[in-house]
JSON list of C-alpha atoms and ligand atoms in Angstrom, two decimals:
[
{"chain": "K", "resi": 1, "resn": "UNK", "atom": "CA", "xyz": [128.65, 113.93, 64.26]},
{"chain": "K", "resi": 2, "resn": "UNK", "atom": "CA", "xyz": [127.20, 116.41, 67.02]},
{"chain": "K", "resi": 3, "resn": "UNK", "atom": "CA", "xyz": [123.54, 116.99, 67.55]},
{"chain": "K", "resi": 4, "resn": "UNK", "atom": "CA", "xyz": [122.64, 117.67, 70.89]},
{"chain": "K", "resi": 5, "resn": "UNK", "atom": "CA", "xyz": [124.82, 119.37, 73.72]},
{"chain": "K", "resi": 6, "resn": "UNK", "atom": "CA", "xyz": [123.96, 118.72, 77.07]},
{"chain": "K", "resi": 7, "resn": "UNK", "atom": "CA", "xyz": [124.85, 121.24, 79.80]},
{"chain": "K", "resi": 8, "resn": "UNK", "atom": "CA", "xyz": [125.59, 121.00, 83.58]},
{"chain": "K", "resi": 9, "resn": "UNK", "atom": "CA", "xyz": [124.67, 124.18, 85.26]},
{"chain": "K", "resi": 10, "resn": "UNK", "atom": "CA", "xyz": [126.55, 124.75, 88.59]},
{"chain": "K", "resi": 11, "resn": "UNK", "atom": "CA", "xyz": [130.25, 125.61, 87.41]},
{"chain": "K", "resi": 12, "resn": "UNK", "atom": "CA", "xyz": [129.61, 125.31, 83.70]},
{"chain": "K", "resi": 13, "resn": "UNK", "atom": "CA", "xyz": [126.95, 128.28, 82.90]},
{"chain": "K", "resi": 14, "resn": "UNK", "atom": "CA", "xyz": [126.82, 129.96, 86.13]},
{"chain": "K", "resi": 15, "resn": "UNK", "atom": "CA", "xyz": [129.53, 130.23, 89.29]},
{"chain": "K", "resi": 16, "resn": "UNK", "atom": "CA", "xyz": [126.91, 128.70, 91.94]},
{"chain": "K", "resi": 17, "resn": "UNK", "atom": "CA", "xyz": [129.48, 126.64, 93.21]},
{"chain": "K", "resi": 18, "resn": "UNK", "atom": "CA", "xyz": [130.54, 129.73, 95.56]},
{"chain": "K", "resi": 19, "resn": "UNK", "atom": "CA", "xyz": [127.37, 130.08, 96.99]},
{"chain": "K", "resi": 20, "resn": "UNK", "atom": "CA", "xyz": [127.00, 126.22, 97.58]},
{"chain": "K", "resi": 21, "resn": "UNK", "atom": "CA", "xyz": [130.29, 126.35, 99.58]},
{"chain": "K", "resi": 22, "resn": "UNK", "atom": "CA", "xyz": [129.68, 129.48, 101.62]},
{"chain": "K", "resi": 23, "resn": "UNK", "atom": "CA", "xyz": [125.94, 128.01, 102.69]},
{"chain": "K", "resi": 24, "resn": "UNK", "atom": "CA", "xyz": [127.74, 124.51, 103.67]},
{"chain": "K", "resi": 25, "resn": "UNK", "atom": "CA", "xyz": [130.79, 126.47, 105.24]},
{"chain": "K", "resi": 26, "resn": "UNK", "atom": "CA", "xyz": [127.99, 128.56, 107.51]},
{"chain": "K", "resi": 27, "resn": "UNK", "atom": "CA", "xyz": [126.33, 124.84, 108.37]},
{"chain": "K", "resi": 28, "resn": "UNK", "atom": "CA", "xyz": [129.80, 123.43, 109.49]},
{"chain": "K", "resi": 29, "resn": "UNK", "atom": "CA", "xyz": [130.36, 126.77, 111.56]},
{"chain": "K", "resi": 30, "resn": "UNK", "atom": "CA", "xyz": [127.06, 126.33, 113.50]},
{"chain": "K", "resi": 31, "resn": "UNK", "atom": "CA", "xyz": [128.03, 122.55, 113.96]},
{"chain": "K", "resi": 32, "resn": "UNK", "atom": "CA", "xyz": [131.57, 123.94, 115.41]},
{"chain": "K", "resi": 33, "resn": "UNK", "atom": "CA", "xyz": [134.05, 123.02, 112.83]},
{"chain": "K", "resi": 34, "resn": "UNK", "atom": "CA", "xyz": [135.68, 124.70, 109.77]},
{"chain": "K", "resi": 35, "resn": "UNK", "atom": "CA", "xyz": [134.89, 123.56, 106.26]},
{"chain": "K", "resi": 36, "resn": "UNK", "atom": "CA", "xyz": [137.50, 124.49, 103.65]},
{"chain": "K", "resi": 37, "resn": "UNK", "atom": "CA", "xyz": [137.50, 125.35, 100.18]},
{"chain": "K", "resi": 38, "resn": "UNK", "atom": "CA", "xyz": [139.51, 122.35, 99.38]},
{"chain": "K", "resi": 39, "resn": "UNK", "atom": "CA", "xyz": [137.09, 119.76, 101.22]},
{"chain": "K", "resi": 40, "resn": "UNK", "atom": "CA", "xyz": [134.32, 121.92, 99.54]},
{"chain": "K", "resi": 41, "resn": "UNK", "atom": "CA", "xyz": [135.44, 120.59, 95.88]},
{"chain": "K", "resi": 42, "resn": "UNK", "atom": "CA", "xyz": [134.16, 117.15, 96.82]},
{"chain": "K", "resi": 43, "resn": "UNK", "atom": "CA", "xyz": [130.55, 118.50, 96.77]},
{"chain": "K", "resi": 44, "resn": "UNK", "atom": "CA", "xyz": [130.55, 119.65, 93.13]},
{"chain": "K", "resi": 45, "resn": "UNK", "atom": "CA", "xyz": [128.03, 117.59, 91.09]},
{"chain": "K", "resi": 46, "resn": "UNK", "atom": "CA", "xyz": [127.10, 115.45, 93.39]},
{"chain": "K", "resi": 47, "resn": "UNK", "atom": "CA", "xyz": [123.49, 115.49, 95.59]},
{"chain": "K", "resi": 48, "resn": "UNK", "atom": "CA", "xyz": [122.40, 117.60, 98.44]},
{"chain": "K", "resi": 49, "resn": "UNK", "atom": "CA", "xyz": [122.44, 114.84, 100.82]},
{"chain": "K", "resi": 50, "resn": "UNK", "atom": "CA", "xyz": [125.49, 113.26, 99.50]},
{"chain": "K", "resi": 51, "resn": "UNK", "atom": "CA", "xyz": [127.25, 116.68, 99.87]},
{"chain": "K", "resi": 52, "resn": "UNK", "atom": "CA", "xyz": [125.80, 116.79, 103.47]},
{"chain": "K", "resi": 53, "resn": "UNK", "atom": "CA", "xyz": [127.65, 113.52, 104.32]},
{"chain": "K", "resi": 54, "resn": "UNK", "atom": "CA", "xyz": [130.95, 115.06, 103.00]},
{"chain": "K", "resi": 55, "resn": "UNK", "atom": "CA", "xyz": [130.57, 118.16, 104.97]},
{"chain": "K", "resi": 56, "resn": "UNK", "atom": "CA", "xyz": [129.62, 115.96, 108.37]},
{"chain": "K", "resi": 57, "resn": "UNK", "atom": "CA", "xyz": [132.66, 113.53, 107.56]},
{"chain": "K", "resi": 58, "resn": "UNK", "atom": "CA", "xyz": [134.92, 116.55, 107.43]},
{"chain": "K", "resi": 59, "resn": "UNK", "atom": "CA", "xyz": [133.77, 117.45, 110.89]},
{"chain": "K", "resi": 60, "resn": "UNK", "atom": "CA", "xyz": [133.83, 113.88, 112.32]},
{"chain": "K", "resi": 61, "resn": "UNK", "atom": "CA", "xyz": [130.09, 113.90, 112.47]},
{"chain": "K", "resi": 62, "resn": "UNK", "atom": "CA", "xyz": [129.07, 111.38, 110.08]},
{"chain": "K", "resi": 63, "resn": "UNK", "atom": "CA", "xyz": [127.24, 109.06, 112.61]},
{"chain": "K", "resi": 64, "resn": "UNK", "atom": "CA", "xyz": [125.76, 112.04, 115.00]},
{"chain": "K", "resi": 65, "resn": "UNK", "atom": "CA", "xyz": [122.29, 112.66, 113.34]},
{"chain": "K", "resi": 66, "resn": "UNK", "atom": "CA", "xyz": [119.07, 110.63, 112.76]},
{"chain": "K", "resi": 67, "resn": "UNK", "atom": "CA", "xyz": [117.91, 110.71, 108.80]},
{"chain": "K", "resi": 68, "resn": "UNK", "atom": "CA", "xyz": [115.23, 113.19, 110.12]},
{"chain": "K", "resi": 69, "resn": "UNK", "atom": "CA", "xyz": [117.99, 115.36, 111.69]},
{"chain": "K", "resi": 70, "resn": "UNK", "atom": "CA", "xyz": [120.09, 115.24, 108.37]},
{"chain": "K", "resi": 71, "resn": "UNK", "atom": "CA", "xyz": [117.00, 116.44, 106.35]},
{"chain": "K", "resi": 72, "resn": "UNK", "atom": "CA", "xyz": [116.57, 119.28, 108.69]},
{"chain": "K", "resi": 73, "resn": "UNK", "atom": "CA", "xyz": [120.15, 120.25, 108.27]},
{"chain": "K", "resi": 74, "resn": "UNK", "atom": "CA", "xyz": [120.02, 120.10, 104.29]},
{"chain": "K", "resi": 75, "resn": "UNK", "atom": "CA", "xyz": [116.91, 122.09, 104.43]},
{"chain": "K", "resi": 76, "resn": "UNK", "atom": "CA", "xyz": [118.63, 124.76, 106.51]},
{"chain": "K", "resi": 77, "resn": "UNK", "atom": "CA", "xyz": [121.73, 124.82, 103.96]},
{"chain": "K", "resi": 78, "resn": "UNK", "atom": "CA", "xyz": [119.31, 124.96, 100.97]},
{"chain": "K", "resi": 79, "resn": "UNK", "atom": "CA", "xyz": [117.50, 127.97, 102.92]},
{"chain": "K", "resi": 80, "resn": "UNK", "atom": "CA", "xyz": [120.67, 129.80, 103.06]},
{"chain": "K", "resi": 81, "resn": "UNK", "atom": "CA", "xyz": [121.52, 128.85, 99.64]},
{"chain": "K", "resi": 82, "resn": "UNK", "atom": "CA", "xyz": [118.36, 130.06, 98.19]},
{"chain": "K", "resi": 83, "resn": "UNK", "atom": "CA", "xyz": [119.16, 133.64, 99.80]},
{"chain": "K", "resi": 84, "resn": "UNK", "atom": "CA", "xyz": [122.00, 133.98, 97.65]},
{"chain": "K", "resi": 85, "resn": "UNK", "atom": "CA", "xyz": [120.48, 132.73, 94.43]},
{"chain": "K", "resi": 86, "resn": "UNK", "atom": "CA", "xyz": [117.57, 134.40, 94.42]},
{"chain": "K", "resi": 87, "resn": "UNK", "atom": "CA", "xyz": [119.55, 137.74, 94.13]},
{"chain": "K", "resi": 88, "resn": "UNK", "atom": "CA", "xyz": [121.28, 136.38, 91.09]},
{"chain": "K", "resi": 89, "resn": "UNK", "atom": "CA", "xyz": [121.03, 138.39, 87.90]},
{"chain": "K", "resi": 90, "resn": "UNK", "atom": "CA", "xyz": [122.07, 137.94, 84.00]},
{"chain": "K", "resi": 91, "resn": "UNK", "atom": "CA", "xyz": [125.28, 139.30, 84.98]},
{"chain": "K", "resi": 92, "resn": "UNK", "atom": "CA", "xyz": [126.32, 135.87, 86.59]},
{"chain": "K", "resi": 93, "resn": "UNK", "atom": "CA", "xyz": [126.59, 133.83, 83.49]},
{"chain": "K", "resi": 94, "resn": "UNK", "atom": "CA", "xyz": [129.93, 132.99, 82.58]},
{"chain": "K", "resi": 95, "resn": "UNK", "atom": "CA", "xyz": [131.57, 134.59, 80.14]},
{"chain": "K", "resi": 96, "resn": "UNK", "atom": "CA", "xyz": [131.17, 133.31, 76.65]},
{"chain": "K", "resi": 97, "resn": "UNK", "atom": "CA", "xyz": [128.41, 131.12, 77.46]},
{"chain": "K", "resi": 98, "resn": "UNK", "atom": "CA", "xyz": [125.29, 133.13, 75.86]},
{"chain": "K", "resi": 99, "resn": "UNK", "atom": "CA", "xyz": [127.22, 133.54, 72.67]},
{"chain": "K", "resi": 100, "resn": "UNK", "atom": "CA", "xyz": [127.74, 129.82, 72.27]},
{"chain": "K", "resi": 101, "resn": "UNK", "atom": "CA", "xyz": [124.11, 128.61, 73.41]},
{"chain": "K", "resi": 102, "resn": "UNK", "atom": "CA", "xyz": [122.68, 131.46, 71.05]},
{"chain": "K", "resi": 103, "resn": "UNK", "atom": "CA", "xyz": [124.89, 129.74, 68.07]},
{"chain": "K", "resi": 104, "resn": "UNK", "atom": "CA", "xyz": [123.77, 126.47, 68.67]},
{"chain": "K", "resi": 105, "resn": "UNK", "atom": "CA", "xyz": [120.36, 127.13, 68.80]},
{"chain": "K", "resi": 106, "resn": "UNK", "atom": "CA", "xyz": [120.89, 128.99, 65.47]},
{"chain": "K", "resi": 107, "resn": "UNK", "atom": "CA", "xyz": [122.59, 125.80, 63.84]},
{"chain": "K", "resi": 108, "resn": "UNK", "atom": "CA", "xyz": [119.52, 123.69, 65.05]},
{"chain": "K", "resi": 109, "resn": "UNK", "atom": "CA", "xyz": [121.66, 121.66, 67.70]},
{"chain": "K", "resi": 110, "resn": "UNK", "atom": "CA", "xyz": [119.39, 120.50, 70.51]},
{"chain": "K", "resi": 111, "resn": "UNK", "atom": "CA", "xyz": [120.24, 122.39, 73.76]},
{"chain": "K", "resi": 112, "resn": "UNK", "atom": "CA", "xyz": [119.46, 120.38, 77.02]},
{"chain": "K", "resi": 113, "resn": "UNK", "atom": "CA", "xyz": [120.41, 120.95, 80.98]},
{"chain": "K", "resi": 114, "resn": "UNK", "atom": "CA", "xyz": [121.48, 118.18, 82.83]},
{"chain": "K", "resi": 115, "resn": "UNK", "atom": "CA", "xyz": [121.76, 119.26, 86.51]},
{"chain": "K", "resi": 116, "resn": "UNK", "atom": "CA", "xyz": [121.94, 117.49, 89.73]},
{"chain": "K", "resi": 117, "resn": "UNK", "atom": "CA", "xyz": [120.29, 120.53, 91.15]},
{"chain": "K", "resi": 118, "resn": "UNK", "atom": "CA", "xyz": [116.92, 120.91, 92.71]},
{"chain": "K", "resi": 119, "resn": "UNK", "atom": "CA", "xyz": [117.11, 124.87, 92.31]},
{"chain": "K", "resi": 120, "resn": "UNK", "atom": "CA", "xyz": [118.03, 124.74, 88.69]},
{"chain": "K", "resi": 121, "resn": "UNK", "atom": "CA", "xyz": [114.87, 126.39, 87.80]},
{"chain": "K", "resi": 122, "resn": "UNK", "atom": "CA", "xyz": [115.21, 129.22, 90.01]},
{"chain": "K", "resi": 123, "resn": "UNK", "atom": "CA", "xyz": [118.89, 130.15, 88.65]},
{"chain": "K", "resi": 124, "resn": "UNK", "atom": "CA", "xyz": [117.80, 129.52, 85.04]},
{"chain": "K", "resi": 125, "resn": "UNK", "atom": "CA", "xyz": [114.87, 131.89, 85.61]},
{"chain": "K", "resi": 126, "resn": "UNK", "atom": "CA", "xyz": [117.00, 134.72, 87.50]},
{"chain": "K", "resi": 127, "resn": "UNK", "atom": "CA", "xyz": [119.66, 134.58, 84.87]},
{"chain": "K", "resi": 128, "resn": "UNK", "atom": "CA", "xyz": [117.37, 134.48, 82.10]},
{"chain": "K", "resi": 129, "resn": "UNK", "atom": "CA", "xyz": [118.71, 131.23, 80.57]},
{"chain": "K", "resi": 130, "resn": "UNK", "atom": "CA", "xyz": [115.57, 129.17, 80.71]},
{"chain": "K", "resi": 131, "resn": "UNK", "atom": "CA", "xyz": [114.26, 130.15, 77.02]},
{"chain": "K", "resi": 132, "resn": "UNK", "atom": "CA", "xyz": [117.71, 128.99, 75.51]},
{"chain": "K", "resi": 133, "resn": "UNK", "atom": "CA", "xyz": [117.18, 125.10, 76.47]},
{"chain": "K", "resi": 134, "resn": "UNK", "atom": "CA", "xyz": [114.86, 122.67, 74.54]},
{"chain": "K", "resi": 135, "resn": "UNK", "atom": "CA", "xyz": [114.84, 120.53, 77.34]},
{"chain": "K", "resi": 136, "resn": "UNK", "atom": "CA", "xyz": [115.48, 120.74, 81.14]},
{"chain": "K", "resi": 137, "resn": "UNK", "atom": "CA", "xyz": [116.50, 117.92, 83.31]},
{"chain": "K", "resi": 138, "resn": "UNK", "atom": "CA", "xyz": [117.22, 118.61, 86.96]},
{"chain": "K", "resi": 139, "resn": "UNK", "atom": "CA", "xyz": [117.37, 117.14, 90.52]},
{"chain": "K", "resi": 140, "resn": "UNK", "atom": "CA", "xyz": [113.62, 117.07, 90.77]},
{"chain": "K", "resi": 141, "resn": "UNK", "atom": "CA", "xyz": [113.36, 114.75, 87.61]},
{"chain": "K", "resi": 142, "resn": "UNK", "atom": "CA", "xyz": [115.84, 111.90, 88.28]},
{"chain": "K", "resi": 143, "resn": "UNK", "atom": "CA", "xyz": [116.40, 109.88, 91.35]},
{"chain": "K", "resi": 144, "resn": "UNK", "atom": "CA", "xyz": [120.01, 108.81, 90.72]},
{"chain": "K", "resi": 145, "resn": "UNK", "atom": "CA", "xyz": [122.90, 111.28, 91.39]},
{"chain": "K", "resi": 146, "resn": "UNK", "atom": "CA", "xyz": [125.79, 111.52, 89.05]},
{"chain": "K", "resi": 147, "resn": "UNK", "atom": "CA", "xyz": [128.21, 109.85, 88.44]},
{"chain": "K", "resi": 148, "resn": "UNK", "atom": "CA", "xyz": [124.84, 107.45, 87.57]},
{"chain": "K", "resi": 149, "resn": "UNK", "atom": "CA", "xyz": [124.41, 108.32, 84.05]},
{"chain": "K", "resi": 150, "resn": "UNK", "atom": "CA", "xyz": [120.49, 109.02, 84.24]},
{"chain": "K", "resi": 151, "resn": "UNK", "atom": "CA", "xyz": [120.43, 112.95, 84.18]},
{"chain": "K", "resi": 152, "resn": "UNK", "atom": "CA", "xyz": [122.25, 112.72, 80.97]},
{"chain": "K", "resi": 153, "resn": "UNK", "atom": "CA", "xyz": [120.18, 109.67, 79.39]},
{"chain": "K", "resi": 154, "resn": "UNK", "atom": "CA", "xyz": [117.05, 111.34, 80.16]},
{"chain": "K", "resi": 155, "resn": "UNK", "atom": "CA", "xyz": [118.32, 114.56, 78.63]},
{"chain": "K", "resi": 156, "resn": "UNK", "atom": "CA", "xyz": [119.01, 112.97, 75.36]},
{"chain": "K", "resi": 157, "resn": "UNK", "atom": "CA", "xyz": [115.67, 110.57, 75.34]},
{"chain": "K", "resi": 158, "resn": "UNK", "atom": "CA", "xyz": [113.77, 114.13, 75.74]},
{"chain": "K", "resi": 159, "resn": "UNK", "atom": "CA", "xyz": [115.88, 115.63, 72.51]},
{"chain": "K", "resi": 160, "resn": "UNK", "atom": "CA", "xyz": [115.22, 112.22, 70.92]},
{"chain": "K", "resi": 161, "resn": "UNK", "atom": "CA", "xyz": [119.11, 111.97, 70.19]},
{"chain": "K", "resi": 162, "resn": "UNK", "atom": "CA", "xyz": [121.42, 108.51, 70.79]},
{"chain": "K", "resi": 163, "resn": "UNK", "atom": "CA", "xyz": [124.28, 108.92, 73.18]},
{"chain": "K", "resi": 164, "resn": "UNK", "atom": "CA", "xyz": [126.79, 109.10, 70.05]},
{"chain": "K", "resi": 165, "resn": "UNK", "atom": "CA", "xyz": [125.62, 112.50, 68.97]},
{"chain": "K", "resi": 166, "resn": "UNK", "atom": "CA", "xyz": [125.54, 113.79, 72.52]},
{"chain": "K", "resi": 167, "resn": "UNK", "atom": "CA", "xyz": [128.18, 116.02, 73.87]},
{"chain": "K", "resi": 168, "resn": "UNK", "atom": "CA", "xyz": [128.25, 117.06, 77.81]},
{"chain": "K", "resi": 169, "resn": "UNK", "atom": "CA", "xyz": [129.70, 119.89, 79.16]},
{"chain": "K", "resi": 170, "resn": "UNK", "atom": "CA", "xyz": [130.66, 119.45, 82.80]},
{"chain": "K", "resi": 171, "resn": "UNK", "atom": "CA", "xyz": [132.86, 120.96, 85.75]},
{"chain": "K", "resi": 172, "resn": "UNK", "atom": "CA", "xyz": [132.86, 117.71, 87.99]},
{"chain": "K", "resi": 173, "resn": "UNK", "atom": "CA", "xyz": [134.71, 114.55, 87.92]},
{"chain": "K", "resi": 174, "resn": "UNK", "atom": "CA", "xyz": [131.33, 112.85, 88.65]},
{"chain": "K", "resi": 175, "resn": "UNK", "atom": "CA", "xyz": [129.51, 114.46, 85.76]},
{"chain": "K", "resi": 176, "resn": "UNK", "atom": "CA", "xyz": [132.28, 113.32, 83.42]},
{"chain": "K", "resi": 177, "resn": "UNK", "atom": "CA", "xyz": [132.22, 109.99, 84.89]},
{"chain": "K", "resi": 178, "resn": "UNK", "atom": "CA", "xyz": [128.06, 110.10, 84.25]},
{"chain": "K", "resi": 179, "resn": "UNK", "atom": "CA", "xyz": [128.57, 110.97, 80.79]},
{"chain": "K", "resi": 180, "resn": "UNK", "atom": "CA", "xyz": [130.98, 108.33, 79.95]},
{"chain": "K", "resi": 181, "resn": "UNK", "atom": "CA", "xyz": [128.61, 105.77, 81.30]},
{"chain": "K", "resi": 182, "resn": "UNK", "atom": "CA", "xyz": [125.99, 107.21, 79.23]},
{"chain": "K", "resi": 183, "resn": "UNK", "atom": "CA", "xyz": [128.19, 106.58, 76.15]},
{"chain": "K", "resi": 184, "resn": "UNK", "atom": "CA", "xyz": [128.50, 110.14, 75.65]},
{"chain": "K", "resi": 185, "resn": "UNK", "atom": "CA", "xyz": [131.72, 112.19, 74.90]},
{"chain": "K", "resi": 186, "resn": "UNK", "atom": "CA", "xyz": [132.25, 115.25, 77.14]},
{"chain": "K", "resi": 187, "resn": "UNK", "atom": "CA", "xyz": [133.90, 118.64, 77.79]},
{"chain": "K", "resi": 188, "resn": "UNK", "atom": "CA", "xyz": [135.73, 119.28, 81.06]},
{"chain": "K", "resi": 189, "resn": "UNK", "atom": "CA", "xyz": [135.08, 123.24, 81.66]},
{"chain": "K", "resi": 190, "resn": "UNK", "atom": "CA", "xyz": [136.88, 125.17, 83.79]},
{"chain": "K", "resi": 191, "resn": "UNK", "atom": "CA", "xyz": [140.37, 123.45, 83.86]},
{"chain": "K", "resi": 192, "resn": "UNK", "atom": "CA", "xyz": [140.45, 121.42, 86.82]},
{"chain": "K", "resi": 193, "resn": "UNK", "atom": "CA", "xyz": [142.91, 118.53, 87.07]},
{"chain": "K", "resi": 194, "resn": "UNK", "atom": "CA", "xyz": [140.37, 116.38, 87.90]},
{"chain": "K", "resi": 195, "resn": "UNK", "atom": "CA", "xyz": [138.88, 116.30, 84.78]},
{"chain": "K", "resi": 196, "resn": "UNK", "atom": "CA", "xyz": [141.34, 114.72, 82.78]},
{"chain": "K", "resi": 197, "resn": "UNK", "atom": "CA", "xyz": [139.08, 111.83, 81.91]},
{"chain": "K", "resi": 198, "resn": "UNK", "atom": "CA", "xyz": [136.91, 114.46, 79.72]},
{"chain": "K", "resi": 199, "resn": "UNK", "atom": "CA", "xyz": [137.11, 114.05, 75.78]},
{"chain": "K", "resi": 200, "resn": "UNK", "atom": "CA", "xyz": [138.56, 117.43, 75.69]},
{"chain": "K", "resi": 201, "resn": "UNK", "atom": "CA", "xyz": [139.35, 120.55, 77.97]},
{"chain": "K", "resi": 202, "resn": "UNK", "atom": "CA", "xyz": [137.70, 124.17, 77.95]},
{"chain": "K", "resi": 203, "resn": "UNK", "atom": "CA", "xyz": [138.99, 126.62, 80.36]},
{"chain": "K", "resi": 204, "resn": "UNK", "atom": "CA", "xyz": [136.36, 129.19, 79.52]},
{"chain": "K", "resi": 205, "resn": "UNK", "atom": "CA", "xyz": [133.67, 129.40, 77.02]},
{"chain": "K", "resi": 206, "resn": "UNK", "atom": "CA", "xyz": [134.96, 132.68, 75.97]},
{"chain": "K", "resi": 207, "resn": "UNK", "atom": "CA", "xyz": [135.51, 132.59, 72.18]},
{"chain": "K", "resi": 208, "resn": "UNK", "atom": "CA", "xyz": [134.32, 129.24, 71.97]},
{"chain": "K", "resi": 209, "resn": "UNK", "atom": "CA", "xyz": [132.40, 128.08, 68.77]},
{"chain": "K", "resi": 210, "resn": "UNK", "atom": "CA", "xyz": [130.18, 125.24, 67.77]},
{"chain": "K", "resi": 211, "resn": "UNK", "atom": "CA", "xyz": [133.37, 124.79, 64.82]},
{"chain": "K", "resi": 212, "resn": "UNK", "atom": "CA", "xyz": [136.05, 124.53, 67.33]},
{"chain": "K", "resi": 213, "resn": "UNK", "atom": "CA", "xyz": [133.88, 121.94, 69.34]},
{"chain": "K", "resi": 214, "resn": "UNK", "atom": "CA", "xyz": [133.70, 119.93, 66.30]},
{"chain": "K", "resi": 215, "resn": "UNK", "atom": "CA", "xyz": [137.18, 120.02, 65.51]},
{"chain": "K", "resi": 216, "resn": "UNK", "atom": "CA", "xyz": [138.83, 119.78, 68.92]},
{"chain": "K", "resi": 217, "resn": "UNK", "atom": "CA", "xyz": [136.83, 116.76, 70.49]},
{"chain": "K", "resi": 218, "resn": "UNK", "atom": "CA", "xyz": [138.04, 113.14, 69.92]},
{"chain": "T", "resi": 301, "resn": "B16", "atom": "P1", "xyz": [120.74, 121.41, 95.10]},
{"chain": "T", "resi": 301, "resn": "B16", "atom": "P2", "xyz": [125.01, 120.57, 88.93]},
{"chain": "T", "resi": 301, "resn": "B16", "atom": "C1", "xyz": [125.09, 120.17, 91.43]},
{"chain": "T", "resi": 301, "resn": "B16", "atom": "O1", "xyz": [124.54, 120.86, 90.26]},
{"chain": "T", "resi": 301, "resn": "B16", "atom": "C2", "xyz": [126.03, 120.94, 92.21]},
{"chain": "T", "resi": 301, "resn": "B16", "atom": "O2", "xyz": [127.17, 121.09, 91.59]},
{"chain": "T", "resi": 301, "resn": "B16", "atom": "C3", "xyz": [126.11, 120.45, 93.50]},
{"chain": "T", "resi": 301, "resn": "B16", "atom": "O3", "xyz": [127.31, 121.08, 94.39]},
{"chain": "T", "resi": 301, "resn": "B16", "atom": "C4", "xyz": [125.11, 120.18, 94.52]},
{"chain": "T", "resi": 301, "resn": "B16", "atom": "O4", "xyz": [125.02, 119.53, 95.37]},
{"chain": "T", "resi": 301, "resn": "B16", "atom": "C5", "xyz": [123.98, 119.64, 93.63]},
{"chain": "T", "resi": 301, "resn": "B16", "atom": "O5", "xyz": [123.83, 120.47, 92.34]},
{"chain": "T", "resi": 301, "resn": "B16", "atom": "C6", "xyz": [122.52, 119.60, 94.21]},
{"chain": "T", "resi": 301, "resn": "B16", "atom": "O6", "xyz": [121.99, 121.00, 94.15]},
{"chain": "T", "resi": 301, "resn": "B16", "atom": "O7", "xyz": [120.97, 121.48, 96.50]},
{"chain": "T", "resi": 301, "resn": "B16", "atom": "O8", "xyz": [120.49, 122.97, 94.74]},
{"chain": "T", "resi": 301, "resn": "B16", "atom": "O9", "xyz": [119.46, 120.74, 94.81]},
{"chain": "T", "resi": 301, "resn": "B16", "atom": "O10", "xyz": [126.75, 121.01, 88.92]},
{"chain": "T", "resi": 301, "resn": "B16", "atom": "O11", "xyz": [124.68, 119.27, 88.57]},
{"chain": "T", "resi": 301, "resn": "B16", "atom": "O12", "xyz": [124.36, 121.54, 87.97]},
{"chain": "T", "resi": 302, "resn": "MG", "atom": "MG1", "xyz": [128.54, 121.49, 88.06]}
]
């Protein structure tokens, strides 16, 4: 039985991964090195400070900065990221997402957000998605980053649902692992081979329905 669907945000409902990447790449350029899209893959789903460490490591600068300087670098990246996301519109919700969320709500399935992002609220408001969620758990409410299960465990708790009836939708390997550690099944969204541990794969939400979810998941 499935009674609760928990959605990651970046890369599942909206394609903000491209904005994260542009902002990290700009920071790397300021520091004097290139941060490639391939290197950017590793920042998906992980926290802001963990992403900064990935960027600095790519430039051989992992031991260069004090914790205070790192906070400043991360704040600079976030300011640039905010410039992108405060211009987002509902057009940037990924294809098929809206009808699927609406179908879940009409069927009485709990719809929960489980995102690592501290900017989730801005994105949900800009894209008009907030009213579709029963509960929102984001980076402002959790202290342990994915692959820790905290974000999904908290979402299920708020919804009053046991893990066995929850399904997590994720685009990042760290999120798929977090779902498994929370005792939940997961749907790997976007078709990356890095998601092979998910219970099922979903290249796109276009044409996807609750019935297909129930039939296709293990
Ligand atoms: P912020 P998700 C994650 O969001 C992103 O995938 C990841 O790239 C980012 O570093 C993290 O949020 C923190 O984001 O800097 O906005 O707090 O995929 O868990 O929705
Ligand atoms: Mg994501």
